[in-house]
Tab-separated table of C-alpha atoms and ligand atoms in Angstrom:
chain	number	residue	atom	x	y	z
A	83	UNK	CA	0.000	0.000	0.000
A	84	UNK	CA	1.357	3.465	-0.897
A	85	UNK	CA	1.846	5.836	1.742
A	86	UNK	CA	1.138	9.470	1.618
A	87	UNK	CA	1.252	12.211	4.052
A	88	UNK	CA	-0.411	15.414	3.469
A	89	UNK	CA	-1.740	18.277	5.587
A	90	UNK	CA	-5.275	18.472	4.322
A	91	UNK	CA	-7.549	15.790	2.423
A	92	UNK	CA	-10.510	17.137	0.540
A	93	UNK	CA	-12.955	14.829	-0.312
A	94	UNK	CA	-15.290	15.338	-2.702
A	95	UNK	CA	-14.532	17.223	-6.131
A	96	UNK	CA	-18.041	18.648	-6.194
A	97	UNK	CA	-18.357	22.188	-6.838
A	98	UNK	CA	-17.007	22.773	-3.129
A	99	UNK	CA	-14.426	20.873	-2.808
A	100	UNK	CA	-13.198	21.179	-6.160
A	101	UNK	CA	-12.796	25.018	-5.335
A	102	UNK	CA	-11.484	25.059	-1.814
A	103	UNK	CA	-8.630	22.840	-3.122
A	104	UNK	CA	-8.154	25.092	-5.721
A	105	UNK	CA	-8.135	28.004	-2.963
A	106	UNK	CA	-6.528	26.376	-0.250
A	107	UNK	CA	-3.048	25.833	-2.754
A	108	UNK	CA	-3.300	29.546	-3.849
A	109	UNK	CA	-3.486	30.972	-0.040
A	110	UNK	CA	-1.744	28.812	1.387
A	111	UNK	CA	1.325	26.246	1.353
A	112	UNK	CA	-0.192	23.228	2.363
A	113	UNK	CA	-0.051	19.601	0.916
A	114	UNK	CA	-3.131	19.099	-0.428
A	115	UNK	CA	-4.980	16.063	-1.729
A	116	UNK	CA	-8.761	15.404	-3.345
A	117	UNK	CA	-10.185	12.152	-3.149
A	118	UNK	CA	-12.837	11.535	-5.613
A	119	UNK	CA	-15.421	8.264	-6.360
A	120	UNK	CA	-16.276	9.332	-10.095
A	121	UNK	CA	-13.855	9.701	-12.499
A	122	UNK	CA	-12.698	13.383	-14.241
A	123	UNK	CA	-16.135	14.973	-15.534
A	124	UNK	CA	-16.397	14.812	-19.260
A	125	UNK	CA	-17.267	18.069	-21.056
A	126	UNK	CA	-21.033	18.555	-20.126
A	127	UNK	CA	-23.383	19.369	-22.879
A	128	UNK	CA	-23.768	22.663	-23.713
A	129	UNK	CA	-27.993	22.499	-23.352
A	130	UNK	CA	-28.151	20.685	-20.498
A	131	UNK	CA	-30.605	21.354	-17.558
A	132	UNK	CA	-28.476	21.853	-14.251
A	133	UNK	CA	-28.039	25.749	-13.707
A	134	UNK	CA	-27.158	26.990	-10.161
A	135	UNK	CA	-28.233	30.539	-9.283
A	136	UNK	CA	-25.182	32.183	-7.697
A	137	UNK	CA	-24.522	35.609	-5.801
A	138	UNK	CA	-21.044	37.460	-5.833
A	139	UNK	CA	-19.943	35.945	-2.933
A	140	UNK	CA	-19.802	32.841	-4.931
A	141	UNK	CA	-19.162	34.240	-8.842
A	142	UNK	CA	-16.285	36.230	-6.259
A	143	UNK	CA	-14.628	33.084	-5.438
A	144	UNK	CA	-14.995	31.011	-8.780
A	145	UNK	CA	-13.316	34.145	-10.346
A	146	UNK	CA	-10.279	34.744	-7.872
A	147	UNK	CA	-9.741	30.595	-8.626
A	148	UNK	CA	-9.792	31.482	-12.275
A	149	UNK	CA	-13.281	29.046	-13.234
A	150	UNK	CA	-15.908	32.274	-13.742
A	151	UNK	CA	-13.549	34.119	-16.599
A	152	UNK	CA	-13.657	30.536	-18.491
A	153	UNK	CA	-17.835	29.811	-18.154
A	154	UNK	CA	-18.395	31.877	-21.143
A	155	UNK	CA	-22.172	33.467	-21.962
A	156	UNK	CA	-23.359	30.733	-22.941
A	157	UNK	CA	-22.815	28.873	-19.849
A	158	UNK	CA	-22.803	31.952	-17.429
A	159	UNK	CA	-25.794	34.295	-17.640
A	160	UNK	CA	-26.769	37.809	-15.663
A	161	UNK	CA	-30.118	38.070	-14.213
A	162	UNK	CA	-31.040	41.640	-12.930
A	163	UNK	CA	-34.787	41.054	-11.998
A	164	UNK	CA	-36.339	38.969	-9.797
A	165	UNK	CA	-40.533	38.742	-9.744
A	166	UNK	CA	-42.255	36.622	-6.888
A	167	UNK	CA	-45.716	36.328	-7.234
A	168	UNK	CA	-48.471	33.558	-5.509
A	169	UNK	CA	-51.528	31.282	-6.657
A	170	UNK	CA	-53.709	32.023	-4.009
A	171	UNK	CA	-53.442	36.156	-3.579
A	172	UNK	CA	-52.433	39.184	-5.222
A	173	UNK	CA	-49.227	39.735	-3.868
A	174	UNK	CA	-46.619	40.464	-5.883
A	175	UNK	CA	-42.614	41.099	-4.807
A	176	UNK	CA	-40.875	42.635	-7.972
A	177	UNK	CA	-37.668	44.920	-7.423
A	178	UNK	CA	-34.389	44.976	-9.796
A	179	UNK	CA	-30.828	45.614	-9.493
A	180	UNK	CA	-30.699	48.851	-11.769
A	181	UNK	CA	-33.471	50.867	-9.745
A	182	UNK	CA	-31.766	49.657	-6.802
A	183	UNK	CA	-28.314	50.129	-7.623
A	184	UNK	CA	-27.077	47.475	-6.848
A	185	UNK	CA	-23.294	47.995	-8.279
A	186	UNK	CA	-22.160	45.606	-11.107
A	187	UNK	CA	-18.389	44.596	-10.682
A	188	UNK	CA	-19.364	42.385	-13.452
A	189	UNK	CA	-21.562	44.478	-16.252
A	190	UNK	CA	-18.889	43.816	-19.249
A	191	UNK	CA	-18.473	40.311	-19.165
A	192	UNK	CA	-22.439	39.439	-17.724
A	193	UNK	CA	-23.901	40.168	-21.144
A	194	UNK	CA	-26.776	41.572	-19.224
A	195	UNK	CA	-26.294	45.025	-18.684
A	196	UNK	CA	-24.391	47.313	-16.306
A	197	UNK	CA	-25.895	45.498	-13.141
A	198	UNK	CA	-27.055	42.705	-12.191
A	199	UNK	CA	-28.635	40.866	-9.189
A	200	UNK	CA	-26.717	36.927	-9.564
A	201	UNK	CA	-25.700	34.566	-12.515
A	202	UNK	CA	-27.437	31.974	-13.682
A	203	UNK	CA	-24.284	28.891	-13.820
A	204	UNK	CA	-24.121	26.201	-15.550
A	205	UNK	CA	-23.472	24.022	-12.598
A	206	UNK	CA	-22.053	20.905	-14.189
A	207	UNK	CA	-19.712	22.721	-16.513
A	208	UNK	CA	-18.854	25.004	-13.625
A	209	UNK	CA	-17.677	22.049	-11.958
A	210	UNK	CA	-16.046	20.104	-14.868
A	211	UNK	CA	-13.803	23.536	-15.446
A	212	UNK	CA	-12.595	23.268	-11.537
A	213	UNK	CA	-11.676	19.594	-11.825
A	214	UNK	CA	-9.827	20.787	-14.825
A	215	UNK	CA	-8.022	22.817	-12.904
A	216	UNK	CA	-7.677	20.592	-10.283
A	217	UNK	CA	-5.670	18.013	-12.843
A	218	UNK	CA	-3.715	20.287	-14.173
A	219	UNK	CA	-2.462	22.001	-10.800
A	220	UNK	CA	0.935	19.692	-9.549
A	221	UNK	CA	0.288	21.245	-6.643
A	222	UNK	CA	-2.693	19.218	-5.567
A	223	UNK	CA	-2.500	15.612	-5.496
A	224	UNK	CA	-5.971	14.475	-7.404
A	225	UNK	CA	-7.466	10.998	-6.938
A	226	UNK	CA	-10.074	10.247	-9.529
A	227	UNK	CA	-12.172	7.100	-9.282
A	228	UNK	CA	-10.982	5.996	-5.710
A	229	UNK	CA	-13.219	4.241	-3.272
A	230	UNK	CA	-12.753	5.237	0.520
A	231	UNK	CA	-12.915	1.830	2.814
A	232	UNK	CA	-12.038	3.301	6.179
A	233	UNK	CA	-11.238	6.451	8.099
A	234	UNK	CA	-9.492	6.181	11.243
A	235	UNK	CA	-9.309	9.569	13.723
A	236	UNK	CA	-7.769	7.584	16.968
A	237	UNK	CA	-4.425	9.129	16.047
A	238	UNK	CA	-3.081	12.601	16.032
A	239	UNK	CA	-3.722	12.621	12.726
A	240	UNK	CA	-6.591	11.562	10.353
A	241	UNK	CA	-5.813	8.178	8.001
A	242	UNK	CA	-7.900	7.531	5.348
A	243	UNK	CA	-7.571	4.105	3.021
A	244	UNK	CA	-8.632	4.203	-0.082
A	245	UNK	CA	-7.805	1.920	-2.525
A	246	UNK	CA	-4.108	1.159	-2.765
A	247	UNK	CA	-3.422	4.311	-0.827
A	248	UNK	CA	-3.380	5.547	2.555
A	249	UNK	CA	-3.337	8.434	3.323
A	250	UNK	CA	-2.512	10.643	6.411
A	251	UNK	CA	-3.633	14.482	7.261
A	252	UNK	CA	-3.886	16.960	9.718
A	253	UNK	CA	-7.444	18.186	8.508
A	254	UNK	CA	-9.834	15.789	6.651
A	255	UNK	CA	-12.471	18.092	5.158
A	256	UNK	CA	-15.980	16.242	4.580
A	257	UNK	CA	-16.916	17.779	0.980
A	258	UNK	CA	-18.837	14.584	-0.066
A	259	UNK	CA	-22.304	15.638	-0.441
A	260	UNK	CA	-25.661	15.304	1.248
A	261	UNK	CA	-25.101	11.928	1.385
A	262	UNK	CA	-21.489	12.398	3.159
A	263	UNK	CA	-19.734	8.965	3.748
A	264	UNK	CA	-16.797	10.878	5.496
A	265	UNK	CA	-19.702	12.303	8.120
A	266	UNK	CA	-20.594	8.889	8.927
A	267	UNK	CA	-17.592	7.313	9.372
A	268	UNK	CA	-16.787	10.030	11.836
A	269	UNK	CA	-20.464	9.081	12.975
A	270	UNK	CA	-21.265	12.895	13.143
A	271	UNK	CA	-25.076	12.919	13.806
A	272	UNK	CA	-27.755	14.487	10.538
A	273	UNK	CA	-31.142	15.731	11.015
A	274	UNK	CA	-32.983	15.051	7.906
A	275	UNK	CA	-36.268	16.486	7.115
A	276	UNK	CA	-37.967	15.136	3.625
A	277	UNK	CA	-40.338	17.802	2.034
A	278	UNK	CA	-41.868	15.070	0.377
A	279	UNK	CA	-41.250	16.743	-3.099
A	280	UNK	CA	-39.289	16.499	-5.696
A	281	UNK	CA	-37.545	19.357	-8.015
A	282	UNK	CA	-38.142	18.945	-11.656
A	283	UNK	CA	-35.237	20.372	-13.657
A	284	UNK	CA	-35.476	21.093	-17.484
A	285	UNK	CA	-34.365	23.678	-20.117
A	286	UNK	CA	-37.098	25.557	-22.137
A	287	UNK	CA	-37.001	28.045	-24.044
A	288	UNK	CA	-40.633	30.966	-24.553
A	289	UNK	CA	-41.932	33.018	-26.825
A	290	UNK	CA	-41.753	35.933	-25.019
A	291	UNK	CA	-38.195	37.317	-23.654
A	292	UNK	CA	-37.561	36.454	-19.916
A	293	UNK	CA	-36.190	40.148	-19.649
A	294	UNK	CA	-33.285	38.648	-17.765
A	295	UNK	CA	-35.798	38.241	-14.962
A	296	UNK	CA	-35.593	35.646	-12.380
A	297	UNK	CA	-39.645	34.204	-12.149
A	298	UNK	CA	-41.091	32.491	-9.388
A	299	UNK	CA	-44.661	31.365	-8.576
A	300	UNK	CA	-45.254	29.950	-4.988
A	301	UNK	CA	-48.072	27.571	-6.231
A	302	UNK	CA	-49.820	25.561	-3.439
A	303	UNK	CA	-48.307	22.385	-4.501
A	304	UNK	CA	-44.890	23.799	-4.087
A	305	UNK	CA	-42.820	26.691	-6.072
A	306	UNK	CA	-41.734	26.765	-9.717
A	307	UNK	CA	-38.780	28.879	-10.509
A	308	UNK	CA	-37.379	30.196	-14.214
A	309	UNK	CA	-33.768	31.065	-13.975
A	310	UNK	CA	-33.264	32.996	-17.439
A	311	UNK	CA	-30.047	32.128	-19.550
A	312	UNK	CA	-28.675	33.266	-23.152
A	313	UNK	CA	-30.810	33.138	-25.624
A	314	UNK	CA	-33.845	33.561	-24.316
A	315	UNK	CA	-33.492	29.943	-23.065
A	316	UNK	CA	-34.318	29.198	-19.171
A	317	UNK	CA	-34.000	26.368	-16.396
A	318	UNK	CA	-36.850	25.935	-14.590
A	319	UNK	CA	-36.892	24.174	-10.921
A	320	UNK	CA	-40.693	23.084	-10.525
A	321	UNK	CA	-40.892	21.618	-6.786
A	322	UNK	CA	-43.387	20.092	-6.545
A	323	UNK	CA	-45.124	17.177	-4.034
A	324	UNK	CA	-44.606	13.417	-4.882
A	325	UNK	CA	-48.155	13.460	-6.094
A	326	UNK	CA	-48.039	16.308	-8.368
A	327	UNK	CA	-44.299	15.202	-9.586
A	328	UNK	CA	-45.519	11.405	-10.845
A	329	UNK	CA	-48.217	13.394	-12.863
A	330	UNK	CA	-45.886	16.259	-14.185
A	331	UNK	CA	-43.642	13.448	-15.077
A	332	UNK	CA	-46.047	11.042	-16.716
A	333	UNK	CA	-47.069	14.082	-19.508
A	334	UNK	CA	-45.607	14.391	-22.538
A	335	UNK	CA	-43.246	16.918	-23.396
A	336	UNK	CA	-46.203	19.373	-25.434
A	337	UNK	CA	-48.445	18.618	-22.713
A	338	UNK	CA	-46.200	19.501	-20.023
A	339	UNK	CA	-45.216	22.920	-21.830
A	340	UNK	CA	-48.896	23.653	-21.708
A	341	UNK	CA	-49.320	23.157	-18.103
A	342	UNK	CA	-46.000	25.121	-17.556
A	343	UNK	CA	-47.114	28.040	-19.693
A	344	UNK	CA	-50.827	27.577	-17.620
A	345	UNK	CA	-48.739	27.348	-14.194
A	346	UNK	CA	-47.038	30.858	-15.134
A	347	UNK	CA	-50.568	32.609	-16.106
A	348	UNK	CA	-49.152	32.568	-19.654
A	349	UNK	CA	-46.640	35.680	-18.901
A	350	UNK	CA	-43.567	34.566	-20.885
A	351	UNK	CA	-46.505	32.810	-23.967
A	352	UNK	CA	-46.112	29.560	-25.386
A	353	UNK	CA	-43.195	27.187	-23.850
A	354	UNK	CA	-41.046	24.775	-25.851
A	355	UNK	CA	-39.312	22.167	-23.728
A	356	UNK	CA	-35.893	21.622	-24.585
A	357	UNK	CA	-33.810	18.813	-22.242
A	358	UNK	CA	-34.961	16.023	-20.801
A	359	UNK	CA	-36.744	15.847	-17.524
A	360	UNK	CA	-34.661	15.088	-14.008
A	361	UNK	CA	-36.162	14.978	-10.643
A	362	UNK	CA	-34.248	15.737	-7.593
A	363	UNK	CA	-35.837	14.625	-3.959
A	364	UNK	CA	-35.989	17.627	-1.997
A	365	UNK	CA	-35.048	17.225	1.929
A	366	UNK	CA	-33.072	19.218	4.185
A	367	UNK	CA	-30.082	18.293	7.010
A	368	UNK	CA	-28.765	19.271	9.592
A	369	UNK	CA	-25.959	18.633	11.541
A	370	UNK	CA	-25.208	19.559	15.237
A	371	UNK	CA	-20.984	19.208	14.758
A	372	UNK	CA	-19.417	20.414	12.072
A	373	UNK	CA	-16.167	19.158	13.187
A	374	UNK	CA	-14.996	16.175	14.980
A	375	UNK	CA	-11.525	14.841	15.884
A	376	UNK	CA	-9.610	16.580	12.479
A	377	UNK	CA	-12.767	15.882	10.458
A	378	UNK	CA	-14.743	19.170	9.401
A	379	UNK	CA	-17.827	19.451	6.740
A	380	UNK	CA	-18.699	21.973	4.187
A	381	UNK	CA	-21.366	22.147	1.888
A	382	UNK	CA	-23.732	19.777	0.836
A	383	UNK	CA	-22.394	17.741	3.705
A	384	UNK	CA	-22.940	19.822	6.368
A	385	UNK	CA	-26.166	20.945	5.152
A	386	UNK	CA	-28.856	20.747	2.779
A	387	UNK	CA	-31.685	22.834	2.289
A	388	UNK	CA	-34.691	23.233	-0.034
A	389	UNK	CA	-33.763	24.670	-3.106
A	390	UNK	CA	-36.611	27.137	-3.395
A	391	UNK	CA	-34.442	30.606	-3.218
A	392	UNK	CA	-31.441	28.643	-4.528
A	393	UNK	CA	-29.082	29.248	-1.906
A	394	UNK	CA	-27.453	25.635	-1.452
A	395	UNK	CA	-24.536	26.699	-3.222
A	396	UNK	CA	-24.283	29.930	-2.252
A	397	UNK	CA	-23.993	28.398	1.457
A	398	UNK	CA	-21.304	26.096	0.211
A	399	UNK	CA	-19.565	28.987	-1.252
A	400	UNK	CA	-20.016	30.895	2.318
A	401	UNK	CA	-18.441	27.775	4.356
A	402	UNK	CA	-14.962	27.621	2.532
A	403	UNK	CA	-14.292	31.059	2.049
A	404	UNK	CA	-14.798	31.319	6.293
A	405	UNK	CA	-12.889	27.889	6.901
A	406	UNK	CA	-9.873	28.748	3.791
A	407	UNK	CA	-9.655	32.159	5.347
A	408	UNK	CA	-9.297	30.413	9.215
A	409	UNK	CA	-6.607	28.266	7.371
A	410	UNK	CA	-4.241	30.602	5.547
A	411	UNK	CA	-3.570	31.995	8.881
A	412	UNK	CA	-2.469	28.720	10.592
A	413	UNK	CA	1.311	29.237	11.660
A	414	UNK	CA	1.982	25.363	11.247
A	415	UNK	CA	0.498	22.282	9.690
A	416	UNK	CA	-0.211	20.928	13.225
A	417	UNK	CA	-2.931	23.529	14.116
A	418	UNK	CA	-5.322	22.643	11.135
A	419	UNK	CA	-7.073	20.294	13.722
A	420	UNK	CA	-7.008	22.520	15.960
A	421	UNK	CA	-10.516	22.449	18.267
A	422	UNK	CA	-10.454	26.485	18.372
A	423	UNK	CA	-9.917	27.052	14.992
A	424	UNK	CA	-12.670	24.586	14.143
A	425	UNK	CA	-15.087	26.007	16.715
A	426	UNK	CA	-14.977	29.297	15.374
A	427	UNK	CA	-15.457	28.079	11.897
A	428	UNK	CA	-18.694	26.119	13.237
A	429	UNK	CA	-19.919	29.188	15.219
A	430	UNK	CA	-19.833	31.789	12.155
A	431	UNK	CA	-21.252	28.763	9.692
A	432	UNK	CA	-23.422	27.130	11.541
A	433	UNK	CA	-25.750	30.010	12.145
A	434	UNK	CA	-26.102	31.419	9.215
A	435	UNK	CA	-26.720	27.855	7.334
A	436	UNK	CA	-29.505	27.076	9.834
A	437	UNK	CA	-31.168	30.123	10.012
A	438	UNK	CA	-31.129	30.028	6.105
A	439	UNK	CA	-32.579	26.061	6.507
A	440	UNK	CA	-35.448	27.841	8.681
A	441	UNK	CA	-36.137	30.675	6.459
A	442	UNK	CA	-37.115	27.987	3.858
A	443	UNK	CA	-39.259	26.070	5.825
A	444	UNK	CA	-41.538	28.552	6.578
A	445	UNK	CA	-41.196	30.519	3.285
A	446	UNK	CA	-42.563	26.717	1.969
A	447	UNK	CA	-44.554	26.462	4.949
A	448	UNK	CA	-46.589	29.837	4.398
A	449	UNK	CA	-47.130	29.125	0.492
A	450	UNK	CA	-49.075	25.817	1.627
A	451	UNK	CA	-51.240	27.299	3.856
A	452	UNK	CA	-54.446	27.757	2.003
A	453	UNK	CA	-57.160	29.190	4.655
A	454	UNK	CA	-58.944	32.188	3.173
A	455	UNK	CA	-57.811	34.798	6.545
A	456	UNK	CA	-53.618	33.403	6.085
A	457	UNK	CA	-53.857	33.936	1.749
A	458	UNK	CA	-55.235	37.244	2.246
A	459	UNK	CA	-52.940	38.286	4.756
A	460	UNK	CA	-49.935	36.941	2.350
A	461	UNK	CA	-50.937	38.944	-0.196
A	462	UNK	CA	-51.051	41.778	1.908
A	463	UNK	CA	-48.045	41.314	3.262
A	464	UNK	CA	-46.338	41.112	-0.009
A	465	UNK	CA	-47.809	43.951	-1.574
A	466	UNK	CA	-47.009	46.602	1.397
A	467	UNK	CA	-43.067	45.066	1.316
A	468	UNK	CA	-43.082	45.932	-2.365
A	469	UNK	CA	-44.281	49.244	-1.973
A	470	UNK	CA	-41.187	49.463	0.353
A	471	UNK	CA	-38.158	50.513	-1.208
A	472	UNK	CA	-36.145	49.425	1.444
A	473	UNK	CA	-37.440	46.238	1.989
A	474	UNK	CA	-36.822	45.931	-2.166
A	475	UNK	CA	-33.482	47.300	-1.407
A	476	UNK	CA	-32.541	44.655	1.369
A	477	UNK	CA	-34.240	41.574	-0.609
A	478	UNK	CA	-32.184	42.466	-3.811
A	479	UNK	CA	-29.050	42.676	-1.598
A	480	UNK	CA	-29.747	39.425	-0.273
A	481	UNK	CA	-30.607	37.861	-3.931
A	482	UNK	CA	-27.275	38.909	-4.883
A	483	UNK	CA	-24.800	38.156	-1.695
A	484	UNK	CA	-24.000	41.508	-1.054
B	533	FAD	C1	-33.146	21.113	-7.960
B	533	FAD	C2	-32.019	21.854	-7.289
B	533	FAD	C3	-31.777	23.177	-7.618
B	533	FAD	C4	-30.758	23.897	-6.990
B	533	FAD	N1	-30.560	25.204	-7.307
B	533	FAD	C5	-29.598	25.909	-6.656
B	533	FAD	C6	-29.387	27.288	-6.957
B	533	FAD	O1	-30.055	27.897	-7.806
B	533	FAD	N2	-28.415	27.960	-6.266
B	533	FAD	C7	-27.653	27.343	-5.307
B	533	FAD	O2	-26.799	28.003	-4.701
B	533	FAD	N3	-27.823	26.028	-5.026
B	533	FAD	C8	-28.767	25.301	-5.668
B	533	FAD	N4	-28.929	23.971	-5.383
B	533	FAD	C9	-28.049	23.335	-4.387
B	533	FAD	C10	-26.669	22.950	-4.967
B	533	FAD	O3	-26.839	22.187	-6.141
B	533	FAD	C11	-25.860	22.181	-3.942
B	533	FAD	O4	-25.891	22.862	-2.713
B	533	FAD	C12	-24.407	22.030	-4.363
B	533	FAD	O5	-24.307	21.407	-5.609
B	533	FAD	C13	-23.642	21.197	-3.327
B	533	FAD	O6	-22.313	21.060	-3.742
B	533	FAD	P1	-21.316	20.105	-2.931
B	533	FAD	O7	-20.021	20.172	-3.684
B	533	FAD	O8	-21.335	20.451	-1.482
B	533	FAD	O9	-21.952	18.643	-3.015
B	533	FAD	P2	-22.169	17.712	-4.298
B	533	FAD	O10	-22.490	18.504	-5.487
B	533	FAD	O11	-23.127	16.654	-3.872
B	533	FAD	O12	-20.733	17.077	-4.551
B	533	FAD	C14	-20.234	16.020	-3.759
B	533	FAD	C15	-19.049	15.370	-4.479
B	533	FAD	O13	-18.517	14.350	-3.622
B	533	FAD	C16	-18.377	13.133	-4.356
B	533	FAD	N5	-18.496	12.024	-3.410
B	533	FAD	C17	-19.617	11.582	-2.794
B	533	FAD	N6	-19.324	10.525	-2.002
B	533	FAD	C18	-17.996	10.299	-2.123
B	533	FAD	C19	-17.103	9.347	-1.559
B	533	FAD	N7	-17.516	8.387	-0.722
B	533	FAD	N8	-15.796	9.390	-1.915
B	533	FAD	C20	-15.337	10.355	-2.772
B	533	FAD	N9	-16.152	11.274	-3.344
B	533	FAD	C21	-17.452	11.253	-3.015
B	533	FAD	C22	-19.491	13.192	-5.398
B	533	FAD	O14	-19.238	12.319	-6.474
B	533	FAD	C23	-19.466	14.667	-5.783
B	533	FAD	O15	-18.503	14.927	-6.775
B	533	FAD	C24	-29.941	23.244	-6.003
B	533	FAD	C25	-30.172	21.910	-5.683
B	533	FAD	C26	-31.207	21.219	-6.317
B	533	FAD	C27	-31.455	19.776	-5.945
């Protein structure tokens, strides 16, 4: 078995962990490994249907690793609208970056203007550029197609077998997904919630212009978001119950562009469905540690949350750039581990991902409530916040990271 000793193992080359290795070797002058089950991504199609929605936070730190200058228009597109409206009242949220001036650091290469709210990303070629970059940096040692069979944390320092190798670390950083094998071998305790709903995911494309707006209808049955892209094209994330999903997935494609185009009151006209349909089960997790013994989690594996004001990544995004920073200042390899420096990540993280978890709840919480008194008083509600600038203001801040 070959033996390798390294300060930090990443695993997971998701879009987390592909970009806090990335990070990590540019700050920093740590050994750095990333173990990976699936091999090298190949080069996603260019229509396909996974697009992320991502604030500058995030578009900040895929740009300072060198992935956003490479996404390209086609795969990268500026929203600078966002329009919320409901099935069951007349309220309607509706506010914009360029009233709000919110300030573009990006208007030249967006293709959407001077300012802009978020991007739309093309999430699997987003990730397929940082694995690039990943394989071609010597300074991270990449393991594609490896299968972890044990993690041991008795020692000073983390070892992890996986296939012919073994490696030891100082830090072992969970970035594995929902599903996180590296959390359960360190058997750190998940609270999962299932919404009992699933996210359809396709490409269309309308016969009206999305106006680079972001759309979203809270429908009683769940919400259905468009997230515009280039060429008047746009990914839509229809969650939706189990119920409603096995019906939306039994229709063909012309008959489910008609009940899209009915679902969004016929604003953007008639729908043309472009990619295949995927459905994603939508639950949330939590953890209570997000550190253990030299093991620490980020992302998907520390949390997952319903995907209704697309802020998974974002959170993901949020978690490196607050442990990386806590790292580049470590004096010597030996204090990656240490408890403090972990506890502070977990205080500043853990916080902010949970009270994000809970804001989604009860956002999909009140959009299922259907009693005559609650939908009147939603619409309400909604209608005197958009008549507030301010509250406009602070919403479009918080659409795009600011
Ligand atoms: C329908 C839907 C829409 C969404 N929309 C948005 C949005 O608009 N904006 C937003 O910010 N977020 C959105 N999200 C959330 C976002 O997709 C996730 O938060 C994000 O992809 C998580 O990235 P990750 O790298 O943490 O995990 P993952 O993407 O799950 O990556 C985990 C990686 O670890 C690897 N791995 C797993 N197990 C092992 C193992 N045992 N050994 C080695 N490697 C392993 C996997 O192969 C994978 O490469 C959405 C999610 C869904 C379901």
């Amino acid at each position: 078995m070959a033996k390798k000793k390294v300060d930090i193992v990443i695993v997971g080359a998701g879009l987390i962990g592909s970009a806090l290795a990335l990070w990590l070797v540019k700050h920093g002058n740590f050994k750095v490994a990333l173990i990976e089950r699936n091999k090298p991504m190949a080069i996603p199609e260019l229509r396909n249907e996974r697009v992320v929605a991502l604030g500058r936070l995030a578009t900040n730190f895929l740009r300072e690793i060198g992935v956003f200058q490479q996404l390209g228009e086609d795969r990268c597109h500026a929203y600078q609208r966002m329009c919320v409206w409901d099935e069951n009242s007349d309220g309607v949220l509706d506010f914009d970056a360029d009233s709000l001036n919110v300030e573009a650091s990006l208007g030249a290469e967006s293709g959407a203007g001077d300012t802009h709210l978020g991007h739309m990303v093309d999430s699997l070629y987003c990730n397929y550029l940082s694995q690039q970059a990943v394989l071609e940096n010597d300074q991270i040692e990449s393991n594609f197609d490896a299968q972890l069979l044990s993690l041991d944390l008795s020692g000073e320092r983390g070892v992890l077998i996986c296939d012919q190798h073994e490696f030891t670390a100082n830090l072992v950083v969970a970035a594995d997904g929902a599903g996180s094998w590296v959390r359960q071998a360190s058997k750190i305790f998940a609270n999962h919630r299932d919404y009992d709903q699933r996210g359809i995911v396709t490409r269309i494309v309308t016969e009206r212009t999305h106006e680079n707006c972001a759309w979203q209808r809270f429908l009683s049955t769940g919400p259905l978001a468009l997230l515009p892209l280039a060429n008047n094209q746009s990914s839509i994330v229809w969650s939706a119950d189990n119920s409603v999903a096995d019906e939306l997935f039994a229709l063909s494609d012309l008959e489910f562009a008609r009940r899209l185009k009915f679902a969004l009151q016929d604003r953007l006209g008639d729908v043309q469905v472009l990619t295949e349909r995927r459905g994603f089960p939508l639950r949330s997790l939590r953890v209570n540690n997000y550190f253990k013994r030299g093991v620490v989690l980020v992302g998907d594996a520390a949390h997952s949350i319903h995907p209704l004001a697309g802020q998974g990544a974002n959170l993901g995004f949020k978690d490196i750039l607050c442990l990386g920073g806590l790292i580049s200042n470590v004096q010597s390899a030996h204090d990656l581990s240490s408890p403090r420096l972990l506890a502070s990540y977990q205080a500043v993280r853990q916080a902010d991902n949970n009270q994000t978890d809970a804001l989604m709840s009860a956002l999909h919480g009140a959009y299922r409530n259907n009693s005559p008194m609650w939908m009147a008083a939603r619409g309400l509600g909604m209608n005197i916040l958009n008549r507030s600038k301010a509250i406009r203001q602070l919403l479009a801040q918080h659409a795009s990271g600011i």
